[in-house]
Tab-separated table of C-alpha atoms and ligand atoms in Angstrom:
chain	number	residue	atom	x	y	z
E	1	MET	CA	-0.117	-0.136	-0.139
E	2	PRO	CA	1.473	3.607	-0.977
E	3	VAL	CA	2.286	6.063	1.921
E	4	GLU	CA	-0.241	8.649	1.670
E	5	THR	CA	1.320	11.579	0.428
E	6	ASP	CA	2.415	9.076	-2.354
E	7	LEU	CA	-1.258	9.012	-3.433
E	8	LYS	CA	-2.076	10.391	-7.006
E	9	ALA	CA	-5.288	12.506	-7.689
E	10	THR	CA	-5.896	9.319	-9.941
E	11	ASP	CA	-5.417	6.733	-7.465
E	12	LEU	CA	-7.602	8.309	-4.964
E	13	MET	CA	-10.603	9.034	-7.161
E	14	ALA	CA	-10.625	5.545	-7.753
E	15	MET	CA	-10.088	5.191	-3.875
E	16	GLU	CA	-13.127	6.934	-3.407
E	17	GLU	CA	-14.851	5.011	-6.278
E	18	GLN	CA	-14.281	1.721	-4.643
E	19	PHE	CA	-15.158	2.516	-1.021
E	20	GLY	CA	-17.693	5.354	-1.341
E	21	ALA	CA	-21.508	5.366	-2.123
E	22	HIS	CA	-21.781	6.659	-5.600
E	23	ASN	CA	-24.766	8.997	-4.557
E	24	TYR	CA	-22.386	12.178	-6.365
E	25	HIS	CA	-21.283	12.623	-9.531
E	26	PRO	CA	-17.992	15.293	-8.940
E	27	LEU	CA	-16.221	16.900	-11.368
E	28	ASP	CA	-13.064	15.273	-11.162
E	29	VAL	CA	-10.737	17.555	-9.423
E	30	VAL	CA	-8.717	16.589	-6.338
E	31	ILE	CA	-8.785	19.866	-3.867
E	32	ARG	CA	-6.054	19.507	-1.330
E	33	SER	CA	-5.718	22.768	-0.070
E	34	ALA	CA	-8.181	26.860	-0.507
E	35	SER	CA	-7.956	30.298	0.237
E	36	GLY	CA	-10.175	33.059	-0.078
E	37	ALA	CA	-11.959	32.007	-3.837
E	38	TRP	CA	-9.069	30.131	-4.960
E	39	VAL	CA	-8.721	25.984	-4.839
E	40	THR	CA	-5.600	24.270	-5.518
E	41	ASP	CA	-5.910	20.290	-6.837
E	42	GLU	CA	-3.339	17.332	-5.986
E	43	ASN	CA	-0.921	18.526	-8.900
E	44	GLY	CA	-1.000	22.140	-7.542
E	45	ARG	CA	-3.350	23.843	-10.002
E	46	ARG	CA	-5.140	26.731	-8.789
E	47	TYR	CA	-9.121	27.197	-10.113
E	48	LEU	CA	-11.163	30.034	-9.140
E	49	ASP	CA	-14.575	28.423	-7.033
E	50	PHE	CA	-17.590	29.407	-8.855
E	51	LEU	CA	-19.624	27.390	-6.572
E	52	SER	CA	-18.387	28.159	-2.834
E	53	ALA	CA	-19.709	25.392	-1.866
E	54	TYR	CA	-23.445	25.865	-2.719
E	55	SER	CA	-23.136	29.210	-0.911
E	56	ALA	CA	-21.632	27.855	2.089
E	57	VAL	CA	-18.079	29.421	1.541
E	58	ASN	CA	-19.734	32.844	1.226
E	59	GLN	CA	-16.373	34.218	3.925
E	60	GLY	CA	-14.115	32.254	1.130
E	61	HIS	CA	-12.350	29.313	1.749
E	62	CYS	CA	-10.817	29.426	5.179
E	63	HIS	CA	-11.079	32.452	6.157
E	64	PRO	CA	-8.655	33.735	9.115
E	65	ALA	CA	-10.596	35.150	11.478
E	66	ILE	CA	-13.469	31.838	11.937
E	67	PHE	CA	-10.297	29.466	11.444
E	68	ARG	CA	-8.627	31.373	14.299
E	69	ALA	CA	-12.684	31.290	16.258
E	70	LEU	CA	-12.620	27.583	15.419
E	71	VAL	CA	-8.842	26.778	16.734
E	72	GLU	CA	-9.348	28.895	20.019
E	73	GLN	CA	-12.545	26.673	21.104
E	74	ALA	CA	-11.268	23.662	19.763
E	75	GLN	CA	-9.119	23.972	22.850
E	76	ARG	CA	-10.871	24.557	25.197
E	77	VAL	CA	-14.281	22.511	24.880
E	78	THR	CA	-16.087	21.162	21.955
E	79	LEU	CA	-18.993	19.425	22.558
E	80	THR	CA	-20.959	19.200	25.610
E	81	SER	CA	-24.285	18.113	24.363
E	82	ARG	CA	-27.406	20.021	25.320
E	83	ALA	CA	-27.616	18.043	29.039
E	84	PHE	CA	-25.639	20.480	30.187
E	85	ARG	CA	-24.870	24.097	29.596
E	86	ASN	CA	-22.339	25.466	27.903
E	87	ASP	CA	-20.742	29.223	27.598
E	88	GLN	CA	-20.579	29.750	23.683
E	89	LEU	CA	-24.428	29.157	23.052
E	90	PRO	CA	-25.655	32.159	24.689
E	91	LEU	CA	-24.124	34.215	23.031
E	92	LEU	CA	-24.549	32.936	19.203
E	93	LEU	CA	-28.211	33.575	20.233
E	94	ARG	CA	-27.722	36.627	21.422
E	95	HIS	CA	-25.539	37.719	17.793
E	96	LEU	CA	-28.582	35.892	15.968
E	97	HIS	CA	-31.500	37.830	17.632
E	98	GLN	CA	-28.848	41.164	17.431
E	99	LEU	CA	-28.629	40.286	13.988
E	100	THR	CA	-31.423	39.483	12.591
E	101	GLY	CA	-34.489	40.734	15.008
E	102	TYR	CA	-35.898	37.355	15.522
E	103	ASP	CA	-37.072	36.611	19.275
E	104	ARG	CA	-35.373	32.852	19.884
E	105	ALA	CA	-33.422	30.677	17.809
E	106	LEU	CA	-33.153	26.835	17.554
E	107	PRO	CA	-29.431	25.939	16.731
E	108	MET	CA	-28.956	22.498	14.837
E	109	ASN	CA	-26.257	21.056	12.077
E	110	SER	CA	-27.461	20.444	8.622
E	111	GLY	CA	-29.651	22.661	6.577
E	112	ALA	CA	-31.892	19.269	6.236
E	113	GLU	CA	-32.098	19.231	9.702
E	114	ALA	CA	-33.196	23.105	10.312
E	115	VAL	CA	-35.939	22.392	7.828
E	116	GLU	CA	-37.186	19.352	9.599
E	117	THR	CA	-36.973	21.506	12.831
E	118	ALA	CA	-38.972	24.454	11.808
E	119	LEU	CA	-41.514	21.878	9.812
E	120	LYS	CA	-41.758	20.008	13.844
E	121	ALA	CA	-42.719	23.541	15.052
E	122	ALA	CA	-44.936	24.407	11.959
E	123	ARG	CA	-46.742	21.361	12.623
E	124	LYS	CA	-46.793	21.481	16.572
E	125	TRP	CA	-48.050	25.456	16.565
E	126	GLY	CA	-50.624	24.651	14.087
E	127	GLU	CA	-51.766	22.286	16.563
E	128	THR	CA	-51.586	23.853	19.941
E	129	VAL	CA	-52.040	27.304	18.941
E	130	LYS	CA	-53.346	27.093	15.992
E	131	ARG	CA	-56.083	24.148	17.428
E	132	ILE	CA	-55.855	22.421	13.807
E	133	ALA	CA	-57.105	18.686	14.700
E	134	PRO	CA	-54.555	16.542	15.831
E	135	GLY	CA	-52.405	14.534	13.112
E	136	GLN	CA	-54.363	16.601	10.316
E	137	THR	CA	-51.969	19.760	9.629
E	138	GLN	CA	-51.213	20.494	6.493
E	139	ILE	CA	-47.906	22.228	4.935
E	140	ILE	CA	-47.528	23.893	1.377
E	141	ALA	CA	-44.092	24.217	-0.430
E	142	CYS	CA	-43.268	25.043	-3.887
E	143	ALA	CA	-43.257	23.040	-7.050
E	144	ASN	CA	-39.395	22.447	-8.081
E	145	ASN	CA	-38.162	23.252	-4.562
E	146	PHE	CA	-35.238	22.202	-2.574
E	147	HIS	CA	-35.039	22.079	1.494
E	148	GLY	CA	-32.461	18.872	1.585
E	149	ARG	CA	-32.712	15.087	1.641
E	150	THR	CA	-34.528	13.620	4.564
E	151	ILE	CA	-37.390	11.617	3.934
E	152	ALA	CA	-40.035	14.044	5.066
E	153	VAL	CA	-38.060	16.826	3.086
E	154	VAL	CA	-37.784	14.516	0.064
E	155	GLY	CA	-41.530	13.811	0.494
E	156	LEU	CA	-42.374	17.524	-0.071
E	157	SER	CA	-40.153	17.232	-2.616
E	158	THR	CA	-40.917	17.743	-6.995
E	159	GLU	CA	-38.237	15.962	-8.337
E	160	PRO	CA	-38.769	12.353	-9.306
E	161	GLN	CA	-34.937	11.123	-8.713
E	162	TYR	CA	-35.255	12.710	-5.083
E	163	ARG	CA	-38.321	10.463	-4.225
E	164	SER	CA	-38.151	7.791	-6.263
E	165	GLY	CA	-37.185	4.306	-3.856
E	166	PHE	CA	-37.633	6.254	-0.926
E	167	GLY	CA	-41.388	6.262	-0.270
E	168	PRO	CA	-43.576	6.313	1.356
E	169	PHE	CA	-43.895	9.864	2.682
E	170	PRO	CA	-45.537	11.859	5.416
E	171	ASP	CA	-49.092	12.643	4.876
E	172	GLY	CA	-49.892	16.353	4.750
E	173	LEU	CA	-47.572	17.856	2.471
E	174	CYS	CA	-47.966	19.694	-0.681
E	175	THR	CA	-47.064	21.700	-3.593
E	176	VAL	CA	-47.811	24.715	-5.377
E	177	PRO	CA	-46.050	26.449	-8.342
E	178	PHE	CA	-43.677	28.750	-7.635
E	179	GLY	CA	-44.367	32.315	-8.100
E	180	ASP	CA	-47.916	31.812	-8.292
E	181	ALA	CA	-49.754	33.668	-4.863
E	182	ALA	CA	-53.017	32.630	-6.129
E	183	ALA	CA	-52.384	29.018	-6.298
E	184	LEU	CA	-51.149	29.856	-2.845
E	185	ARG	CA	-54.369	31.485	-1.815
E	186	GLN	CA	-56.616	28.805	-3.383
E	187	ALA	CA	-54.829	25.705	-1.882
E	188	ILE	CA	-54.757	26.970	1.866
E	189	THR	CA	-57.220	25.276	3.992
E	190	PRO	CA	-58.367	25.370	7.536
E	191	GLN	CA	-55.546	22.794	8.141
E	192	THR	CA	-53.193	24.391	6.535
E	193	ALA	CA	-49.998	25.363	9.171
E	194	ALA	CA	-47.602	26.655	7.142
E	195	PHE	CA	-45.666	28.019	3.732
E	196	LEU	CA	-42.354	27.106	3.322
E	197	VAL	CA	-40.885	29.110	0.580
E	198	GLU	CA	-37.225	29.889	-1.068
E	199	PRO	CA	-37.063	33.850	-1.528
E	200	ILE	CA	-35.344	32.500	-4.655
E	201	GLN	CA	-35.377	28.809	-5.848
E	202	GLY	CA	-31.294	28.346	-5.906
E	203	GLU	CA	-31.112	24.332	-6.841
E	204	ALA	CA	-34.150	24.733	-9.482
E	205	GLY	CA	-31.815	27.051	-11.249
E	206	VAL	CA	-31.452	30.563	-9.052
E	207	ILE	CA	-35.431	31.124	-9.972
E	208	VAL	CA	-36.188	34.767	-8.707
E	209	PRO	CA	-40.174	34.822	-8.473
E	210	PRO	CA	-41.811	38.021	-9.934
E	211	GLU	CA	-41.218	40.916	-8.323
E	212	GLY	CA	-44.188	41.258	-5.149
E	213	TYR	CA	-44.508	37.350	-4.865
E	214	LEU	CA	-42.999	37.606	-1.241
E	215	ARG	CA	-45.120	40.449	-0.244
E	216	GLN	CA	-48.232	38.853	-2.175
E	217	VAL	CA	-47.685	35.126	-0.165
E	218	ALA	CA	-46.531	37.434	3.082
E	219	ALA	CA	-50.345	39.091	3.076
E	220	ILE	CA	-51.829	35.627	2.226
E	221	CYS	CA	-50.731	33.898	5.098
E	222	ARG	CA	-51.141	36.449	7.274
E	223	GLU	CA	-54.571	36.545	6.624
E	224	ASN	CA	-55.375	33.436	7.196
E	225	ASN	CA	-53.209	32.696	10.584
E	226	VAL	CA	-50.449	30.536	7.956
E	227	LEU	CA	-46.486	30.435	9.672
E	228	LEU	CA	-44.753	32.133	6.657
E	229	ILE	CA	-41.277	29.776	6.628
E	230	VAL	CA	-38.196	31.114	4.273
E	231	ASP	CA	-35.944	28.818	3.090
E	232	GLU	CA	-32.347	31.194	3.298
E	233	ILE	CA	-30.291	28.281	3.939
E	234	GLN	CA	-28.506	29.220	0.168
E	235	SER	CA	-30.254	32.784	-0.354
E	236	GLY	CA	-29.061	34.080	3.038
E	237	LEU	CA	-26.116	35.568	4.805
E	238	GLY	CA	-25.241	37.876	1.579
E	239	ARG	CA	-25.648	35.524	-1.130
E	240	THR	CA	-28.228	37.972	-3.068
E	241	GLY	CA	-26.877	41.529	-1.761
E	242	LYS	CA	-28.875	41.857	1.609
E	243	LEU	CA	-28.498	39.509	4.634
E	244	PHE	CA	-31.605	37.353	3.330
E	245	ALA	CA	-33.357	37.311	0.507
E	246	TYR	CA	-36.813	38.000	1.975
E	247	MET	CA	-35.138	41.641	2.732
E	248	HIS	CA	-35.731	42.799	-1.047
E	249	GLU	CA	-39.214	42.752	-0.317
E	250	GLY	CA	-39.421	44.206	3.105
E	251	ILE	CA	-41.629	41.169	4.313
E	252	GLN	CA	-41.220	40.153	7.865
E	253	PRO	CA	-41.097	35.674	7.546
E	254	ASP	CA	-42.743	34.152	10.329
E	255	VAL	CA	-39.640	31.966	10.396
E	256	VAL	CA	-36.690	31.730	9.034
E	257	ILE	CA	-34.019	28.971	8.149
E	258	VAL	CA	-29.961	29.104	7.958
E	259	GLY	CA	-27.526	27.093	7.680
E	260	LYS	CA	-24.455	26.846	5.043
E	261	ALA	CA	-22.608	30.048	5.409
E	262	LEU	CA	-23.443	30.048	9.222
E	263	SER	CA	-20.327	27.990	9.522
E	264	GLY	CA	-18.106	29.940	6.324
E	265	GLY	CA	-17.549	26.363	5.426
E	266	PHE	CA	-15.684	25.068	9.226
E	267	TYR	CA	-18.108	22.843	9.983
E	268	PRO	CA	-22.213	22.419	9.992
E	269	VAL	CA	-24.316	24.998	11.896
E	270	SER	CA	-27.860	25.634	10.967
E	271	ALA	CA	-30.422	27.190	13.013
E	272	VAL	CA	-34.085	28.340	12.968
E	273	LEU	CA	-35.130	31.985	13.884
E	274	SER	CA	-38.755	32.635	15.053
E	275	SER	CA	-41.009	34.199	17.591
E	276	THR	CA	-41.205	32.976	21.199
E	277	GLU	CA	-44.793	31.790	20.235
E	278	VAL	CA	-43.923	30.121	17.782
E	279	LEU	CA	-40.420	27.918	18.607
E	280	GLY	CA	-42.315	28.348	22.460
E	281	VAL	CA	-43.944	25.611	21.259
E	282	PHE	CA	-41.056	23.265	22.092
E	283	GLN	CA	-40.718	21.551	25.623
E	284	PRO	CA	-38.014	19.841	27.106
E	285	GLY	CA	-37.589	16.763	25.039
E	286	ASP	CA	-40.010	17.591	22.182
E	287	HIS	CA	-36.912	17.848	19.829
E	288	GLY	CA	-33.216	18.006	19.879
E	289	SER	CA	-29.668	16.672	19.232
E	290	THR	CA	-26.558	15.943	20.471
E	291	PHE	CA	-24.292	18.111	18.521
E	292	GLY	CA	-26.661	20.984	17.588
E	293	GLY	CA	-25.417	24.191	20.092
E	294	ASN	CA	-22.741	22.449	20.552
E	295	PRO	CA	-19.372	24.993	21.752
E	296	LEU	CA	-17.360	25.098	18.971
E	297	ALA	CA	-20.286	24.997	16.324
E	298	CYS	CA	-21.078	28.282	18.411
E	299	ALA	CA	-17.689	29.866	18.291
E	300	VAL	CA	-17.484	29.403	14.667
E	301	ALA	CA	-20.949	30.492	13.784
E	302	ARG	CA	-20.603	34.118	16.007
E	303	ALA	CA	-17.040	34.914	13.636
E	304	ALA	CA	-18.727	34.025	10.741
E	305	LEU	CA	-21.713	35.852	10.996
E	306	ARG	CA	-19.171	38.730	12.163
E	307	VAL	CA	-17.053	38.499	8.780
E	308	ILE	CA	-20.408	39.122	6.867
E	309	VAL	CA	-21.356	42.131	8.586
E	310	ASP	CA	-17.501	43.434	9.269
E	311	GLU	CA	-16.563	42.805	5.496
E	312	ARG	CA	-19.667	44.048	4.277
E	313	LEU	CA	-20.333	41.165	2.210
E	314	ALA	CA	-24.293	41.842	1.313
E	315	GLU	CA	-23.402	44.899	-0.033
E	316	ARG	CA	-20.107	42.839	-2.467
E	317	SER	CA	-22.381	40.631	-2.959
E	318	ALA	CA	-25.162	43.390	-4.890
E	319	GLU	CA	-22.243	45.659	-6.475
E	320	LEU	CA	-20.234	42.472	-7.825
E	321	GLY	CA	-23.778	40.744	-8.967
E	322	ALA	CA	-25.049	43.959	-10.841
E	323	TYR	CA	-21.933	44.193	-12.630
E	324	ALA	CA	-21.875	40.374	-12.954
E	325	LEU	CA	-25.500	40.204	-14.452
E	326	SER	CA	-25.438	43.245	-17.168
E	327	ARG	CA	-21.700	41.631	-18.176
E	328	LEU	CA	-23.482	38.162	-18.811
E	329	LYS	CA	-26.441	39.440	-20.321
E	330	ALA	CA	-24.264	41.262	-22.911
E	331	LEU	CA	-23.221	37.962	-23.997
E	332	ARG	CA	-24.331	36.431	-27.076
E	333	SER	CA	-23.906	32.908	-27.799
E	334	SER	CA	-26.252	30.816	-29.568
E	335	ARG	CA	-26.530	28.514	-26.244
E	336	ILE	CA	-28.008	30.895	-24.487
E	337	VAL	CA	-31.287	30.614	-23.383
E	338	GLU	CA	-31.248	33.620	-20.315
E	339	VAL	CA	-28.714	34.715	-18.023
E	340	ARG	CA	-30.341	35.711	-14.418
E	341	GLY	CA	-29.504	35.968	-10.726
E	342	ARG	CA	-29.370	38.493	-7.733
E	343	GLY	CA	-26.160	39.910	-6.372
E	344	LEU	CA	-23.136	37.033	-6.975
E	345	TRP	CA	-26.071	34.280	-7.218
E	346	LEU	CA	-26.917	33.799	-11.064
E	347	ALA	CA	-27.627	31.553	-13.272
E	348	ILE	CA	-27.062	31.163	-17.019
E	349	GLU	CA	-29.639	28.658	-18.897
E	350	LEU	CA	-28.028	27.040	-21.839
E	351	ASN	CA	-30.393	25.191	-24.882
E	352	GLN	CA	-28.206	22.127	-24.106
E	353	PRO	CA	-26.519	20.438	-21.199
E	354	ALA	CA	-24.672	21.998	-18.753
E	355	ARG	CA	-21.925	19.343	-18.065
E	356	PRO	CA	-19.920	19.448	-21.174
E	357	VAL	CA	-19.525	23.634	-20.137
E	358	CYS	CA	-18.259	22.907	-16.506
E	359	GLU	CA	-15.737	20.405	-17.725
E	360	ALA	CA	-14.471	22.855	-20.124
E	361	LEU	CA	-14.697	25.965	-17.869
E	362	SER	CA	-12.214	23.218	-15.311
E	363	ALA	CA	-10.345	22.724	-17.936
E	364	ARG	CA	-9.340	26.566	-17.914
E	365	GLY	CA	-9.203	26.814	-14.220
E	366	VAL	CA	-13.074	28.246	-13.118
E	367	LEU	CA	-15.190	25.403	-11.157
E	368	CYS	CA	-18.679	25.520	-11.671
E	369	LYS	CA	-21.565	22.954	-11.255
E	370	GLU	CA	-24.669	22.745	-13.372
E	371	THR	CA	-27.963	22.076	-11.854
E	372	HIS	CA	-30.865	20.906	-13.335
E	373	GLU	CA	-29.241	19.308	-16.457
E	374	ARG	CA	-28.922	22.631	-18.431
E	375	VAL	CA	-28.282	25.843	-16.006
E	376	ILE	CA	-24.353	26.370	-14.873
E	377	ARG	CA	-24.818	28.315	-11.662
E	378	ILE	CA	-22.430	30.967	-10.733
E	379	ALA	CA	-21.888	31.846	-6.673
E	380	PRO	CA	-18.137	32.475	-6.342
E	381	PRO	CA	-17.278	33.250	-2.219
E	382	LEU	CA	-18.427	37.467	-1.886
E	383	VAL	CA	-15.046	38.122	-1.064
E	384	ILE	CA	-13.882	37.626	-4.881
E	385	SER	CA	-12.309	40.447	-5.499
E	386	ARG	CA	-13.039	42.093	-8.956
E	387	GLU	CA	-9.943	41.238	-10.788
E	388	ASP	CA	-10.524	37.588	-10.067
E	389	LEU	CA	-13.973	38.045	-10.743
E	390	ASP	CA	-13.708	39.351	-14.194
E	391	TRP	CA	-11.165	36.699	-14.963
E	392	GLY	CA	-13.474	34.112	-14.611
E	393	LEU	CA	-16.339	35.972	-16.131
E	394	GLU	CA	-13.508	35.941	-19.350
E	395	GLN	CA	-13.123	31.997	-18.995
E	396	ILE	CA	-17.089	31.655	-19.119
E	397	GLU	CA	-17.700	34.335	-22.029
E	398	THR	CA	-15.061	32.234	-24.016
E	399	VAL	CA	-16.289	28.949	-23.371
E	400	LEU	CA	-19.200	29.663	-24.203
E	401	ARG	CA	-18.524	31.665	-27.224
E	402	GLU	CA	-15.853	28.829	-28.541
E	403	GLY	CA	-18.927	26.547	-28.451
E	404	ALA	CA	-16.730	23.794	-28.369
E	405	ALA	CA	-18.438	22.058	-25.677
E	406	GLY	CA	-20.912	19.938	-25.627
E	407	LYS	CA	-22.919	19.364	-29.310
E	408	GLU	CA	-25.204	16.905	-27.573
E	409	ALA	CA	-29.263	17.528	-28.162
E	410	ALA	CA	-30.791	18.921	-24.903
E	411	PRO	CA	-31.931	16.257	-22.539
E	412	GLU	CA	-35.437	15.582	-22.260
E	413	VAL	CA	-36.830	17.779	-19.282
E	414	THR	CA	-37.680	14.923	-16.389
E	415	GLY	CA	-40.925	14.580	-15.193
E	416	VAL	CA	-42.536	16.577	-12.329
E	417	ALA	CA	-44.422	14.331	-9.193
E	418	VAL	CA	-47.707	15.580	-8.258
E	419	LEU	CA	-47.699	16.861	-5.288
E	420	SER	CA	-51.031	19.065	-5.775
E	421	CYS	CA	-52.940	20.093	-2.935
H	1	PLP	C1	-28.428	22.966	0.739
H	1	PLP	C2	-29.663	23.434	0.924
H	1	PLP	C3	-30.782	22.171	1.966
H	1	PLP	C4	-29.916	21.581	3.251
H	1	PLP	O1	-28.826	21.977	3.750
H	1	PLP	P1	-28.113	20.633	3.976
H	1	PLP	O2	-27.104	21.193	4.821
H	1	PLP	O3	-27.360	19.875	2.885
H	1	PLP	O4	-28.709	19.472	4.779
H	1	PLP	C5	-32.092	23.087	2.407
H	1	PLP	N1	-32.305	23.686	1.611
H	1	PLP	C6	-31.730	24.908	0.650
H	1	PLP	C7	-32.456	25.844	-0.322
H	1	PLP	C8	-30.382	24.765	0.537
H	1	PLP	O5	-29.867	25.551	-0.458
């Protein structure tokens, strides 16, 4: 067996394929180190990161201030469980309150767990506050949503691949078209506890809803005593040019779900933010997580939030994003169907598969990942310099103009599971 330092990228990839489950189809770049907007592979080759781990590294890779917080806390205490108190959790809870205005927070680890937590809170709020008959609460989400991969959460998905083979799913979940406030109004019944929505749909291809949509759904939810839950796991913490994407429409959702950049990529940290009325439904023993709210996570999250504010990352995202959008909109290519986005969260929809384009970009030193077959998502770390952004956009322009990559016909658009209310 070779010594580990002798392993080549090809050996590592073969090892991963042999011993791992094949639940991902990654680009064949083996990253060994990273800093800011750049990652370096096994051979010392540098790539500009245009994905940011799905917006978990908005602060840039290995941010020194977050690193310092991680190391300092790891030297003191990392995990107490919530059986005991620790000296970091109160500081994170107060920090989240001061930053967002929400009364209370419930910390978890992965995004999907935080979504589950919000759904549990909504159901129990539905039964105990709204007084829906036990076991009858209904939760409405949007077609083409992405909220994670647990069984309840994929039970809300309309993507056949995410559901196929994983049923049966919980009852009381249904979807309405995204961007259609009238459809939500029609779907609400006296049993509806909550409406769960991404302010901008990320995995669906950075779909920005029509202007006014969030204001309309907020009003509809208020009129019907239905909780408005926004999933800001990918759209939040600066990505769209504001701290949260819901702020573009000046609304105040009842529940906000955060994750990903809440730790700047160092550690899984997520949270549900809401009112005393909603999070107050949880009694001791109702819900929990061994790692949720641990001192290491809390120290890292506070540092990650400080970086977002101190380095004005939301403002940077707004400025650089507007510039990048206008530049990409000026790009003429027969392969482009649409360019869209908000802040440094952009998408180029093609009339052909995006994977070969992402492979061509990788060969030129830019890492992007296709989403939904024909969409290239562009989401660099928000600390990216204007020069690096320019260089990355140039590579995209060159690849799309060349027309070299990917001559295949567009794939059939896959079906949508019907989950209507
Ligand atoms: C990534 C994501 C999730 C799931 O987060 P995990 O940490 O992968 O469980 C949920 N909602 C949205 C909008 C996301 O982008």
